[in-house]
Coordinates of C-alpha atoms and ligand atoms in Angstrom, one line a residue:
M1 CA -2.9 22.7 -14.6
S2 CA -2.1 19.1 -14.9
N3 CA -0.2 17.3 -12.1
V4 CA 0.5 13.8 -13.2
E5 CA 2.2 11.8 -10.3
Q6 CA 3.4 8.2 -9.6
T7 CA 2.7 6.4 -6.3
L8 CA 3.5 3.0 -4.9
S9 CA 0.6 0.8 -3.9
I10 CA 0.9 -2.7 -2.2
I11 CA -1.8 -5.1 -1.9
K12 CA -1.0 -6.7 1.4
P13 CA -1.0 -10.4 2.4
D14 CA -4.5 -10.3 3.8
A15 CA -6.0 -9.1 0.5
C16 CA -3.7 -11.2 -1.7
E17 CA -4.8 -14.3 0.2
R18 CA -8.4 -13.4 -0.3
N19 CA -7.8 -13.0 -4.0
L20 CA -8.9 -9.3 -4.0
S21 CA -6.4 -8.0 -6.4
D22 CA -8.7 -7.7 -9.3
K23 CA -11.4 -5.9 -7.3
I24 CA -8.8 -3.4 -5.9
K25 CA -7.3 -2.9 -9.4
A26 CA -10.8 -2.2 -10.8
I27 CA -11.3 0.5 -8.1
F28 CA -7.9 2.0 -9.2
S29 CA -9.1 2.0 -12.8
K30 CA -12.5 3.5 -12.0
N31 CA -10.5 6.4 -10.3
N32 CA -8.3 7.0 -13.4
L33 CA -5.2 5.5 -11.7
S34 CA -3.3 3.4 -14.3
I35 CA -1.0 0.6 -13.3
L36 CA 2.3 1.2 -14.9
K37 CA 4.1 -1.7 -13.5
S38 CA 3.0 -4.6 -11.2
K39 CA 4.6 -7.7 -9.8
K40 CA 3.7 -10.3 -7.2
L41 CA 6.3 -11.3 -4.7
Q42 CA 7.0 -12.3 -0.9
I43 CA 9.6 -10.2 0.9
S44 CA 11.8 -11.3 3.8
K45 CA 11.4 -9.7 7.2
D46 CA 14.7 -7.7 6.7
E47 CA 13.2 -6.2 3.5
A48 CA 10.1 -5.2 5.3
A49 CA 12.1 -3.6 8.2
E50 CA 13.9 -1.7 5.5
F51 CA 10.6 -0.7 3.7
Y52 CA 9.0 0.4 6.9
K53 CA 12.1 1.9 8.6
I54 CA 10.2 5.3 9.2
H55 CA 8.1 3.4 11.7
Q56 CA 11.0 1.7 13.5
S57 CA 10.4 3.6 16.8
K58 CA 6.6 2.6 16.9
P59 CA 5.4 -0.2 19.2
F60 CA 3.9 -2.1 16.4
Y61 CA 7.0 -2.1 14.0
D62 CA 7.9 -5.7 14.7
Q63 CA 4.4 -6.9 14.2
L64 CA 4.2 -4.8 11.1
C65 CA 7.4 -6.3 9.6
N66 CA 6.3 -9.8 10.5
Y67 CA 3.0 -9.1 8.8
L68 CA 4.2 -7.7 5.5
S69 CA 6.6 -10.6 5.1
S70 CA 4.1 -13.3 6.1
G71 CA 2.8 -14.0 2.6
P72 CA 2.6 -12.9 -1.1
I73 CA 2.0 -9.3 -1.8
E74 CA 1.4 -7.4 -5.1
V75 CA 3.3 -4.1 -5.6
M76 CA 2.2 -1.6 -8.2
I77 CA 3.3 1.7 -9.6
L78 CA 0.1 3.8 -10.2
E79 CA 0.1 6.9 -12.2
G80 CA -2.4 9.7 -12.7
E81 CA -3.5 13.2 -11.8
N82 CA -2.7 13.8 -8.2
A83 CA -2.0 10.0 -7.8
V84 CA -0.5 10.2 -4.3
T85 CA -3.4 12.0 -2.6
K86 CA -6.0 10.3 -4.8
N87 CA -4.7 6.8 -3.9
R88 CA -4.7 7.7 -0.2
D89 CA -8.3 8.9 -0.6
I90 CA -9.4 5.8 -2.3
M91 CA -7.6 3.5 0.4
G92 CA -9.4 5.2 3.4
A93 CA -8.2 5.6 6.9
T94 CA -5.4 3.3 8.3
D95 CA -8.0 1.7 10.7
P96 CA -10.8 0.1 8.5
K97 CA -13.2 0.9 11.4
N98 CA -12.6 4.7 10.5
A99 CA -12.6 4.2 6.7
K100 CA -15.2 6.0 4.7
D101 CA -17.9 4.0 2.8
G102 CA -16.7 2.7 -0.4
T103 CA -12.9 2.9 0.3
I104 CA -10.7 -0.1 -0.2
R105 CA -10.0 -0.4 3.5
N106 CA -13.8 0.0 4.3
L107 CA -14.7 -2.7 1.9
F108 CA -11.9 -5.2 2.4
G109 CA -9.9 -4.2 5.6
I110 CA -10.0 -6.7 8.5
S111 CA -8.2 -4.8 11.2
I112 CA -5.6 -2.0 11.7
D113 CA -2.8 -4.2 10.8
K114 CA -4.6 -6.4 8.1
N115 CA -5.9 -3.2 6.3
S116 CA -5.4 -4.7 2.7
V117 CA -3.3 -2.0 1.0
H118 CA -0.3 0.3 1.4
G119 CA -0.1 3.7 -0.3
S120 CA 2.8 6.2 -0.5
D121 CA 2.0 9.3 1.7
S122 CA 4.0 11.8 -0.2
V123 CA 5.6 12.4 -3.7
E124 CA 9.0 12.2 -2.0
N125 CA 8.2 8.8 -0.3
A126 CA 6.6 7.6 -3.5
K127 CA 10.0 8.0 -5.2
I128 CA 11.7 6.2 -2.6
E129 CA 9.2 3.3 -2.3
I130 CA 9.0 2.9 -6.2
K131 CA 12.9 2.6 -6.3
F132 CA 12.7 0.1 -3.4
F133 CA 10.6 -2.4 -5.5
F134 CA 11.4 -1.4 -9.0
K135 CA 15.1 -0.8 -9.3
Ligands
LIG201 P1 -0.9 4.0 6.6 O1 -0.7 2.7 6.0 O2 -2.4 4.4 6.5 O3 0.0 5.1 5.8 P2 0.8 4.2 8.7 O4 0.6 5.1 10.0 O5 2.0 4.8 7.8 O6 -0.6 4.0 8.1 O7 1.2 2.8 9.3 C1 1.8 1.8 8.5 C2 1.0 0.5 8.7 O8 1.3 0.1 10.1 C3 -0.5 0.6 8.7 O9 -1.0 0.5 7.5 C4 -0.9 -0.5 9.5 O10 -0.9 -1.7 8.8 C5 0.2 -0.6 10.7 N1 -0.3 0.1 11.8 C6 -0.4 1.5 12.1 N2 -0.9 1.8 13.2 C7 -0.9 0.6 13.9 C8 -1.3 0.2 15.2 O11 -1.6 1.0 16.1 N3 -1.3 -1.1 15.5 C9 -0.9 -2.2 14.5 N4 -0.6 -1.8 13.3 C10 -0.7 -0.5 13.0
LIG202 MG1 2.0 5.2 5.9

């Protein structure tokens, strides 16, 4: 049975800065995730804090918010069969050192914080995150 979902992807500052956006989009496309909407922007630290508020108790929260607001990012709505899980698979593990060969974080990630991409972790969070960037 078909299960078309939408998920939010973010190309983080480290990847935007290295102009990796086209290469990353080509990986989505190869995996049958289509880009419904896309925009490039820079967010404030307060907006990053709101976006990442599920991590507010983590020791790396402040660093994470500083980082996501440190430069331009590209946000996208991806759509496709099992898009949430598929995007997480394509991204690879949070720490690029642990990311499987061929995943985006394996190919492009620099470190656990500069790991090139964000992807929603559930259908429910995808809805919240899509609304956050595409009202
Ligand atoms: P995810 O991006 O793979 O879903 P999360 O656990 O949701 O990973 O963490 C959100 C982001 O916070 C990660 O992508 C990474 O940039 C950053 N992060 C996670 N764990 C650490 C850490 O231990 N130190 C520094 N940054 C971290
Ligand atoms: Mg996460």
